[in-house]
C-alpha positions as semicolon CSV with decimal commas, in nm:
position;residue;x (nm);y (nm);z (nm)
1;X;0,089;-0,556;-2,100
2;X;0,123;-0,168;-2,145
3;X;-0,208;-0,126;-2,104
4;X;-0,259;-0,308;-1,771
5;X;0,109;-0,141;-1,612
6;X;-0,042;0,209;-1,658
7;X;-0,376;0,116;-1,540
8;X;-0,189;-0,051;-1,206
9;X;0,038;0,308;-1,207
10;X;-0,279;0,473;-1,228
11;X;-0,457;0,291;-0,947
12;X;-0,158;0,334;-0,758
13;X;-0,113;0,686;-0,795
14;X;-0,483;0,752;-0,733
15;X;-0,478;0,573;-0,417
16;X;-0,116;0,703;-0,260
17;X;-0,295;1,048;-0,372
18;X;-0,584;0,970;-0,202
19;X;-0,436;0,855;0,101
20;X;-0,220;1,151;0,159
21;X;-0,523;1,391;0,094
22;X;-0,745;1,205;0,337
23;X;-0,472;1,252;0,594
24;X;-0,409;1,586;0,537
25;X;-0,820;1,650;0,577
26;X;-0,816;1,440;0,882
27;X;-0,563;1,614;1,079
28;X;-0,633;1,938;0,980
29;X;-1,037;1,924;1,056
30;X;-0,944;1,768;1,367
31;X;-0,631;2,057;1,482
32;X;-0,922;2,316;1,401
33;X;-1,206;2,141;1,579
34;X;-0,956;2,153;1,881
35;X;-0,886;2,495;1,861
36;X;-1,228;2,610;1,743
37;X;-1,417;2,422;1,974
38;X;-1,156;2,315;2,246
39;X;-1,173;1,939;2,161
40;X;-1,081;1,681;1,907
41;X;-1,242;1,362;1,778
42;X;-1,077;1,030;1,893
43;X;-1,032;0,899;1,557
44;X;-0,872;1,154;1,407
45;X;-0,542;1,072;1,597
46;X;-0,545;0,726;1,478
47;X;-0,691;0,705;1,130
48;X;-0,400;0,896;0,970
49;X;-0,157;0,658;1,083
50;X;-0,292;0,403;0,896
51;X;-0,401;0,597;0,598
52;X;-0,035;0,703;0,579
53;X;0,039;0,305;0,573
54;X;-0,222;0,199;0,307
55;X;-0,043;0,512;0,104
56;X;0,300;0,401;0,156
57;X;0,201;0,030;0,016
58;X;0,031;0,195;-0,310
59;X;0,337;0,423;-0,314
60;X;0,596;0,125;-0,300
61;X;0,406;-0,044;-0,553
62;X;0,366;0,295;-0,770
63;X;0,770;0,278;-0,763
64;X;0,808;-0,063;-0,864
65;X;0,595;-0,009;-1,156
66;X;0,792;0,336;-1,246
67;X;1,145;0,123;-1,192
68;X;1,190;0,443;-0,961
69;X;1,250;0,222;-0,642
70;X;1,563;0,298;-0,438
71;X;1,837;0,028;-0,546
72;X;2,260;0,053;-0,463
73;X;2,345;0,069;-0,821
74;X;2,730;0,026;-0,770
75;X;2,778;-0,316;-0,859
76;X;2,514;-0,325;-1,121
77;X;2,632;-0,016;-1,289
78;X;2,981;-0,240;-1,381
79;X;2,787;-0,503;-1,566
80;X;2,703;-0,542;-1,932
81;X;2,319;-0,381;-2,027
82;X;2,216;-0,755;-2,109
83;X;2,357;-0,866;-1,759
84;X;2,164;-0,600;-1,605
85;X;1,875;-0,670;-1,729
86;X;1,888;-1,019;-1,686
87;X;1,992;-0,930;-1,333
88;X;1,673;-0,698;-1,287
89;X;1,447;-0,960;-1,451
90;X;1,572;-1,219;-1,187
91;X;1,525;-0,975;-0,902
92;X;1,154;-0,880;-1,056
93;X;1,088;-1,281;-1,013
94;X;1,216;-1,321;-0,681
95;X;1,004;-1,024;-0,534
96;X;0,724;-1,181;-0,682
97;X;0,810;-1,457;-0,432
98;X;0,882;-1,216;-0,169
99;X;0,576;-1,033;-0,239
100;X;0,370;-1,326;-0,193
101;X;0,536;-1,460;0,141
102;X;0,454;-1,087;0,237
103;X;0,056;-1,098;0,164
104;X;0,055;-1,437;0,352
105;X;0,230;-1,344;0,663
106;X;0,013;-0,996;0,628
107;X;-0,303;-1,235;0,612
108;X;-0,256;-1,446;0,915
109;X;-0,117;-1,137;1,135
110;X;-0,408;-0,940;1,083
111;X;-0,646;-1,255;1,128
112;X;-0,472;-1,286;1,479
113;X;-0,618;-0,948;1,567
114;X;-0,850;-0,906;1,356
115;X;-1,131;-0,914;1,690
116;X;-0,996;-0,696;1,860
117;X;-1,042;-0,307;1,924
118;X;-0,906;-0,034;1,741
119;X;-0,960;0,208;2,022
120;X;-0,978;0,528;1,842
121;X;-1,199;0,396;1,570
122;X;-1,461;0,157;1,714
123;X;-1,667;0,512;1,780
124;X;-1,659;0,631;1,416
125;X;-1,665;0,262;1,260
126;X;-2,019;0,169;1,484
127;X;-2,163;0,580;1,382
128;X;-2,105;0,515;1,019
129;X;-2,281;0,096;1,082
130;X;-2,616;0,347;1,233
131;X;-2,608;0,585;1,004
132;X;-2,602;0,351;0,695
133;X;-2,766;0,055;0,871
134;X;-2,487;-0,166;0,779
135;X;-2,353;-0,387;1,033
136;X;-2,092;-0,471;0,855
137;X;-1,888;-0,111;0,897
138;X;-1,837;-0,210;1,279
139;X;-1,525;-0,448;1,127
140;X;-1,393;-0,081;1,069
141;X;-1,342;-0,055;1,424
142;X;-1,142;-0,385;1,499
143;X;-0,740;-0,396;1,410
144;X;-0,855;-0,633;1,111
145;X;-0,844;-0,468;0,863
146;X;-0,601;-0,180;0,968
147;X;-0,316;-0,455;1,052
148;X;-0,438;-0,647;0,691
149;X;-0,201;-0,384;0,513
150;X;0,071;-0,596;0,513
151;X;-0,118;-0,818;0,315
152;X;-0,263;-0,511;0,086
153;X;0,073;-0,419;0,028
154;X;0,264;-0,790;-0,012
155;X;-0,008;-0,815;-0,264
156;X;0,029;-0,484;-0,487
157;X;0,392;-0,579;-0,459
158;X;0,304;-0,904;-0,598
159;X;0,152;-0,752;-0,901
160;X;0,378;-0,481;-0,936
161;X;0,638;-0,719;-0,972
162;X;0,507;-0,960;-1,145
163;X;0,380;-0,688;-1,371
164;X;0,756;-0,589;-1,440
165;X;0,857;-0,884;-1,462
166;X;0,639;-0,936;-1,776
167;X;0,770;-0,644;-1,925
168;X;1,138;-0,685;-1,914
169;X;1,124;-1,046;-1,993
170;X;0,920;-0,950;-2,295
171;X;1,202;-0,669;-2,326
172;X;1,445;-0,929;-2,286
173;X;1,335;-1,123;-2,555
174;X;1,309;-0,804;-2,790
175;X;1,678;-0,743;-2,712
176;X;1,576;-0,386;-2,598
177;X;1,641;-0,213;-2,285
């Protein structure tokens, strides 16, 4: 189980790290472009926005895994260490639940609009289809798979979860914290 949490921390991190620096590339070639050349590039007002989302669902999920998630710790820091971690085991199994509900309702909200237009990117999305003769990188210009983060993060949620879940039940059984 070690082995697979700090590969999933790993991925995580990678792609939260990844995110950020694509965002920070994308708005800063497109603030020089417009004051080097006097204009900007229509995607590169919307494609950080949802970078920054796909980077925030690895970096919730990065959290889980660390245990450094924000939680009000002034009821739980009265209880026994058992009770706690009993406590945090159950909590571990219901967002495993929660995290599932969370990819579904992600899945079927971005398969409502998943035809549909992503105005700034249907330019950049049909360029990169040309240039690589795959039709298939239009899809980059509809909402689908911008508005299917939901279900990108319910999912990483899921595993994160379920992930720690494993691991403090197995601690739980150890008797160790």
């Amino acid at each position: 189980m070690a082995m697979i949490s700090a590969a999933m921390r790993r991925i995580c991190a990678f792609g939260a790290g990844l995110c950020m620096a694509l965002v920070f590339l994308v708005i800063f070639g497109n603030a020089s472009r417009r004051y080097l050349f006097g204009s900007s590039v229509a995607w590169g007002e919307e494609l950080p926005i949802y970078l920054t989302i796909y980077g925030t669902m690895f970096g919730f999920a990065l959290a889980y895994l660390t245990d450094t998630n924000i939680r009000f710790s002034v009821l739980t820091d009265a209880l026994s260490e058992r009770a706690r971690r009993m406590l945090f085991t159950a909590v571990d199994a219901v967002t495993v639940l929660a995290g599932i509900a969370l990819t579904w309702s992600g899945v079927v909200f971005g398969l409502r609009r998943a035809d549909r237009d992503a105005s700034g990117l249907t330019s950049l999305a049909d360029a990169w289809a040309r240039a690589t003769g795959l039709p298939a990188l239009e899809w980059l210009g509809r909402m689908g798979p911008w508005q299917c983060a939901i279900a990108f993060g319910g999912a990483l949620l899921t595993l994160a979860a379920a992930i720690r879940f494993a691991e403090r039940l197995a601690d739980l059984r150890k008797g160790t914290a």
